Coordinates of C-alpha atoms (C1' of nucleotides) in Angstrom, one line a residue:
Chain A
M39 CA 29.2 -78.1 32.3
Q40 CA 30.2 -75.7 35.5
D41 CA 33.7 -76.7 34.5
R42 CA 33.5 -75.7 31.1
M43 CA 31.9 -72.3 32.0
E44 CA 35.0 -71.7 34.1
R45 CA 37.3 -72.7 31.3
L46 CA 35.5 -70.4 29.2
L47 CA 35.8 -67.5 31.6
D48 CA 39.5 -68.2 32.2
K49 CA 40.2 -68.4 28.7
L50 CA 38.4 -65.0 27.8
R51 CA 40.6 -63.4 30.6
E52 CA 43.7 -64.8 29.5
Q53 CA 43.3 -63.5 26.0
G54 CA 42.5 -60.0 27.4
H55 CA 39.0 -60.0 27.2
R56 CA 36.8 -58.7 29.9
I57 CA 34.0 -60.7 31.7
T58 CA 30.6 -58.6 31.9
P59 CA 27.4 -59.7 33.0
Q60 CA 26.0 -59.7 29.4
R61 CA 28.9 -62.1 28.1
I62 CA 28.2 -64.4 31.3
A63 CA 24.6 -64.4 30.1
V64 CA 25.4 -65.2 26.6
L65 CA 27.8 -68.0 27.9
R66 CA 25.1 -69.6 30.2
V67 CA 22.6 -69.5 27.4
L68 CA 25.0 -71.3 24.7
L69 CA 25.9 -73.9 27.2
E70 CA 22.4 -74.5 28.6
S71 CA 21.1 -75.1 24.9
R72 CA 21.2 -78.2 23.0
D73 CA 19.0 -77.0 20.2
H74 CA 21.6 -75.0 18.2
P75 CA 20.0 -71.3 19.0
S76 CA 20.2 -68.4 16.6
V77 CA 21.7 -65.2 17.4
E78 CA 17.9 -63.8 18.0
D79 CA 17.2 -66.8 20.2
I80 CA 20.3 -66.3 22.2
F81 CA 19.0 -62.5 22.5
E82 CA 15.6 -63.3 23.6
K83 CA 16.7 -65.7 26.5
V84 CA 19.5 -63.2 27.7
K85 CA 17.0 -60.5 27.6
V86 CA 14.9 -62.3 30.1
N87 CA 17.7 -61.7 32.8
F88 CA 19.5 -58.7 31.2
P89 CA 16.6 -56.5 29.7
T90 CA 18.9 -53.9 28.5
T91 CA 21.1 -56.3 26.3
S92 CA 21.4 -55.4 22.8
L93 CA 21.8 -57.7 19.6
A94 CA 25.0 -56.1 18.8
T95 CA 26.5 -57.5 22.0
V96 CA 25.2 -60.8 21.4
Y97 CA 27.1 -60.6 18.0
K98 CA 30.1 -59.4 19.3
T99 CA 30.2 -62.0 22.2
I100 CA 29.7 -64.6 19.4
S101 CA 32.5 -63.3 17.4
V102 CA 35.0 -63.4 20.2
L103 CA 33.8 -67.1 21.0
K104 CA 34.3 -67.9 17.3
E105 CA 37.9 -66.6 17.4
L106 CA 38.7 -68.6 20.5
G107 CA 37.3 -71.8 18.9
E108 CA 34.8 -72.5 21.4
L109 CA 32.1 -72.0 19.2
L110 CA 30.8 -73.8 16.1
E111 CA 28.8 -71.7 13.6
L112 CA 26.4 -73.4 11.3
E113 CA 25.8 -70.7 8.4
F114 CA 22.7 -70.7 6.2
S115 CA 22.4 -67.9 3.7
N116 CA 18.6 -68.0 4.0
D117 CA 18.2 -68.1 7.4
H118 CA 19.6 -67.3 10.8
N119 CA 23.0 -68.6 11.5
R120 CA 22.7 -71.2 14.3
Y121 CA 25.2 -71.9 17.3
D122 CA 26.6 -74.8 19.1
G123 CA 28.6 -73.9 22.1
N124 CA 28.6 -77.6 23.7
K125 CA 30.6 -79.2 20.8
P126 CA 32.4 -76.4 19.2
Y127 CA 33.9 -78.8 16.8
P128 CA 32.9 -80.2 13.2
H129 CA 30.2 -83.0 13.9
P130 CA 27.1 -84.2 11.8
H131 CA 23.9 -82.4 12.0
L132 CA 20.4 -83.4 11.2
I133 CA 18.2 -80.7 10.3
C134 CA 14.2 -80.7 10.0
T135 CA 13.4 -78.7 6.9
R136 CA 10.0 -78.2 8.6
C137 CA 10.4 -77.3 12.1
K138 CA 14.0 -76.2 11.9
K139 CA 14.9 -78.2 14.8
I140 CA 18.8 -79.4 14.7
V141 CA 19.9 -82.6 16.5
D142 CA 23.3 -84.2 16.8
P143 CA 22.8 -87.6 15.6
E144 CA 25.0 -90.5 16.7
L145 CA 27.2 -91.3 13.6
G146 CA 30.5 -92.6 12.9
G147 CA 33.0 -89.8 11.8
L148 CA 34.6 -88.9 8.6
T149 CA 38.0 -89.9 9.3
D150 CA 38.6 -92.8 6.8
I151 CA 37.1 -90.6 4.3
T152 CA 39.0 -87.7 5.1
R153 CA 42.1 -89.8 5.1
E154 CA 41.3 -90.9 1.7
L155 CA 40.5 -87.1 0.6
V156 CA 43.9 -86.2 1.6
S157 CA 45.8 -88.7 0.0
D158 CA 44.1 -88.1 -3.2
T159 CA 44.1 -84.5 -3.5
G160 CA 46.9 -83.1 -1.6
Y161 CA 44.5 -80.6 0.2
K162 CA 45.4 -79.8 4.0
I163 CA 42.0 -80.5 5.4
L164 CA 41.1 -78.1 8.6
S165 CA 37.5 -78.7 8.8
H166 CA 34.1 -80.0 7.5
R167 CA 30.6 -80.0 7.6
L168 CA 28.3 -82.8 7.3
E169 CA 24.3 -82.2 7.2
F170 CA 21.4 -84.0 6.8
Y171 CA 18.2 -82.6 5.8
G172 CA 14.7 -84.4 6.1
I173 CA 11.4 -84.4 8.1
C174 CA 11.7 -85.2 11.7
P175 CA 9.3 -88.0 13.1
E176 CA 7.1 -85.2 14.8
C177 CA 6.4 -83.3 11.5
Q178 CA 5.8 -86.4 9.6
E179 CA 3.2 -87.4 12.2
R180 CA 1.7 -84.0 11.9
R181 CA 0.8 -84.3 8.2
Chain B
M213 CA 26.2 -81.4 -22.7
Q214 CA 24.1 -80.2 -25.8
D215 CA 21.6 -82.8 -24.5
R216 CA 21.3 -81.2 -21.2
M217 CA 20.8 -78.0 -22.8
E218 CA 17.9 -79.0 -24.8
R219 CA 16.4 -81.0 -22.2
L220 CA 16.4 -77.9 -19.7
L221 CA 15.0 -75.8 -22.2
D222 CA 12.2 -78.4 -22.9
K223 CA 11.6 -78.7 -19.2
L224 CA 11.2 -74.9 -19.1
R225 CA 8.7 -74.6 -21.6
E226 CA 6.8 -77.7 -20.4
Q227 CA 6.4 -75.9 -17.3
G228 CA 5.1 -72.6 -18.6
H229 CA 8.4 -70.7 -18.4
R230 CA 9.6 -68.5 -21.6
I231 CA 12.9 -69.0 -23.3
T232 CA 14.5 -65.8 -23.4
P233 CA 18.0 -64.8 -24.8
Q234 CA 18.7 -64.0 -21.3
R235 CA 17.6 -67.5 -19.9
I236 CA 19.9 -69.0 -22.6
A237 CA 23.1 -67.2 -21.8
V238 CA 22.4 -67.7 -18.3
L239 CA 22.0 -71.3 -18.8
R240 CA 25.1 -71.6 -21.0
V241 CA 27.2 -70.2 -18.5
L242 CA 26.0 -72.8 -15.8
L243 CA 26.5 -75.8 -18.1
E244 CA 29.9 -74.4 -19.2
S245 CA 31.2 -73.8 -15.8
R246 CA 32.9 -76.7 -13.5
D247 CA 33.8 -74.1 -10.7
H248 CA 30.7 -73.7 -9.0
P249 CA 30.3 -69.9 -9.8
S250 CA 28.5 -67.3 -7.7
V251 CA 25.8 -65.4 -9.1
E252 CA 28.1 -62.5 -9.4
D253 CA 30.3 -64.8 -11.7
I254 CA 27.3 -65.8 -13.7
F255 CA 26.3 -62.2 -14.2
E256 CA 30.0 -61.1 -15.5
K257 CA 30.1 -63.9 -17.7
V258 CA 26.5 -63.4 -19.2
K259 CA 27.1 -59.5 -19.4
V260 CA 29.9 -60.4 -22.3
N261 CA 27.1 -61.5 -24.8
F262 CA 24.2 -59.8 -23.2
P263 CA 25.5 -56.3 -21.8
T264 CA 22.2 -55.3 -20.8
T265 CA 21.3 -58.4 -18.6
S266 CA 20.5 -57.3 -15.0
L267 CA 21.4 -59.2 -11.9
A268 CA 17.9 -59.5 -10.9
T269 CA 17.4 -61.7 -13.8
V270 CA 20.2 -63.7 -13.1
Y271 CA 18.5 -64.4 -9.7
K272 CA 15.2 -64.9 -11.2
T273 CA 16.6 -67.4 -13.7
I274 CA 18.4 -69.2 -10.8
S275 CA 15.5 -69.4 -8.4
V276 CA 13.4 -71.0 -11.5
L277 CA 16.2 -73.6 -11.9
K278 CA 16.2 -74.4 -8.1
E279 CA 12.5 -75.0 -8.2
L280 CA 13.0 -77.5 -11.4
G281 CA 15.5 -79.5 -9.2
E282 CA 18.0 -78.5 -12.1
L283 CA 20.4 -76.3 -10.1
L284 CA 22.5 -77.3 -6.9
E285 CA 22.8 -74.1 -4.3
L286 CA 25.9 -74.2 -1.8
E287 CA 24.7 -71.7 0.7
F288 CA 26.9 -69.7 2.8
S289 CA 26.1 -66.8 5.0
N290 CA 29.1 -64.6 4.9
D291 CA 30.0 -65.2 1.1
H292 CA 28.3 -65.5 -2.1
N293 CA 26.2 -68.6 -2.7
R294 CA 27.7 -70.8 -5.3
Y295 CA 25.8 -73.0 -7.9
D296 CA 26.4 -76.4 -9.5
G297 CA 24.3 -76.8 -12.7
N298 CA 26.2 -79.9 -14.0
K299 CA 25.5 -82.1 -10.8
P300 CA 22.3 -80.6 -9.5
Y301 CA 22.0 -83.2 -6.9
P302 CA 23.9 -83.6 -3.4
H303 CA 27.3 -84.5 -3.5
P304 CA 30.9 -83.7 -1.8
H305 CA 32.7 -80.6 -2.3
L306 CA 36.1 -79.4 -1.2
I307 CA 36.5 -76.1 -0.7
C308 CA 39.8 -74.1 -0.5
T309 CA 39.2 -71.4 2.2
R310 CA 42.0 -69.4 0.7
C311 CA 41.1 -69.0 -2.7
K312 CA 37.5 -69.8 -2.5
K313 CA 38.1 -72.6 -5.2
I314 CA 35.2 -75.5 -4.9
V315 CA 36.0 -78.8 -6.6
D316 CA 34.2 -82.1 -6.7
P317 CA 36.3 -84.7 -5.0
E318 CA 35.9 -88.5 -6.0
L319 CA 34.5 -90.0 -2.7
G320 CA 32.2 -92.8 -2.1
G321 CA 28.8 -91.7 -1.0
L322 CA 27.0 -91.6 1.9
T323 CA 24.5 -94.1 1.3
D324 CA 25.6 -96.6 4.3
I325 CA 25.7 -93.5 6.8
T326 CA 22.3 -92.3 5.5
R327 CA 20.6 -95.8 5.9
E328 CA 21.9 -96.0 9.3
L329 CA 20.7 -92.6 10.2
V330 CA 17.4 -93.4 9.2
S331 CA 17.0 -96.5 11.1
D332 CA 18.2 -94.9 14.1
T333 CA 16.1 -91.6 14.1
G334 CA 13.2 -92.1 11.8
Y335 CA 13.8 -89.3 10.1
K336 CA 12.9 -88.9 6.2
I337 CA 16.0 -87.9 4.7
L338 CA 15.4 -85.6 1.7
S339 CA 18.9 -84.0 0.9
H340 CA 22.4 -83.8 2.6
R341 CA 25.7 -81.6 2.5
L342 CA 29.1 -82.7 2.6
E343 CA 31.9 -80.1 2.6
F344 CA 35.5 -80.1 3.6
Y345 CA 37.6 -77.0 4.1
G346 CA 41.0 -76.9 3.5
I347 CA 43.9 -75.2 1.8
C348 CA 44.4 -76.4 -1.9
P349 CA 48.0 -77.7 -3.0
E350 CA 48.6 -74.4 -4.9
C351 CA 47.6 -72.3 -2.1
Q352 CA 50.0 -74.3 0.1
E353 CA 52.6 -73.6 -2.4
R354 CA 52.2 -69.8 -2.4
R355 CA 53.1 -69.5 1.3
Chain C
dT189 C1' 42.8 -44.9 35.6
dT190 C1' 42.2 -46.4 31.1
dA191 C1' 41.3 -49.7 27.7
dT192 C1' 37.7 -52.3 26.5
dC193 C1' 32.8 -53.3 26.3
dT194 C1' 27.9 -51.7 25.6
dG195 C1' 23.8 -50.3 23.1
dC196 C1' 22.4 -47.2 19.7
dA197 C1' 21.8 -46.4 15.1
dA198 C1' 23.8 -46.3 10.8
dA199 C1' 26.3 -49.0 7.4
dA200 C1' 27.2 -52.9 4.6
dT201 C1' 25.9 -57.3 2.0
dG202 C1' 23.8 -60.3 -0.5
dT203 C1' 19.0 -61.4 -2.0
dT204 C1' 14.4 -60.4 -3.1
dT205 C1' 10.5 -57.6 -4.6
dG206 C1' 7.4 -54.3 -7.3
dC207 C1' 6.4 -52.3 -11.0
dA208 C1' 6.2 -50.3 -15.9
dT209 C1' 7.8 -51.3 -20.0
dG210 C1' 9.0 -55.2 -23.4
dC211 C1' 8.9 -59.5 -25.4
dA212 C1' 7.9 -64.4 -26.4
dC213 C1' 4.2 -67.1 -27.4
Chain D
dG18 C1' -2.9 -59.9 -28.1
dT19 C1' -1.7 -61.7 -23.6
dG20 C1' 0.5 -62.6 -19.9
dC21 C1' 5.2 -63.7 -18.4
dA22 C1' 10.2 -61.7 -18.5
dT23 C1' 13.2 -58.0 -18.0
dG24 C1' 15.5 -54.2 -15.8
dC25 C1' 15.6 -50.5 -12.6
dA26 C1' 15.5 -49.3 -7.9
dA27 C1' 13.7 -49.8 -3.6
dA28 C1' 12.9 -53.2 -0.1
dC29 C1' 14.8 -56.7 3.0
dA30 C1' 17.1 -59.4 6.4
dT31 C1' 20.8 -60.3 8.6
dT32 C1' 25.3 -59.2 10.2
dT33 C1' 28.9 -55.5 11.1
dT34 C1' 30.6 -51.4 12.3
dG35 C1' 31.5 -46.5 14.5
dC36 C1' 31.1 -44.0 18.2
dA37 C1' 29.8 -41.8 22.8
dG38 C1' 29.0 -43.0 27.4
dA39 C1' 29.9 -47.0 30.6
dT40 C1' 32.2 -50.2 33.3
dA41 C1' 35.8 -54.2 34.5
dA42 C1' 40.1 -54.5 35.8

DNA sequence: TTATCTGCAAAATGTTTGCATGCAC
DNA sequence: GTGCATGCAAACATTTTGCAGATAA
């Protein structure tokens, strides 16, 4: 993980971006989180160490990381977007619609399905999104 | 398809909703569309026959149909949501990121994967979302 | 030194809501 | 006649943008 941080900092520098304390703080939160935080979540955690950090800066840092392909964005129109800085490539997600928890299930990929799709449709597939919505065991217990 | 319209009208009535010309117009557009229209798209088409219809009414009708489980909503945080009134249950979508076209590919379902997921995680799976993003053949031609 | 970044506030976007009037039943 | 629906405009929530001052390189 420390490796990844170094690699990210190098990549930022290479692309002409500056390394600021705020960016390091955002990166740290992203790499430490396994729970697919929202921008607001990231902001709150960053503020613990950098009380003056603004939401706009978090948004801007996220935008840079997306451009570099180092951050996966899970879009929701009715809710905050959520982010995965650890596995910044498409992979399945399992989302509890009650507590909003998002986890990465161990699941075989979509390689075969994608190959079939390409030969059937002629599309050039660049990415995908696979999400399962349900109720997690904890929330099932709760009521 | 006429059947579906009748069925929808019956269901609306049964649930205590009123059948207004605006609602019929929105339903008609939804059932006639195969291209997963946005609210704005629906609004434009409805206005041809009902120039006084408001966007709010389209939104409210859509909200009712979602509640009844008769409309599938594809959420996008950066773009208009898109709707499928013909197949209001989860199914795969193939999305051209250049022209924003959305089509329904013929693809085996996720039944096996879902079953595996349930026994692995204990989640109660209620729904899913599977989308492939790429460039359609027409857009590949275009440049 | 200087171009990029920050942080504030304002703008933009898509969707929802409140309310007076209208209309389905 | 009653109560739900409409249509307008205002409100909302999230994200983006503009800009003056601060700062990394």
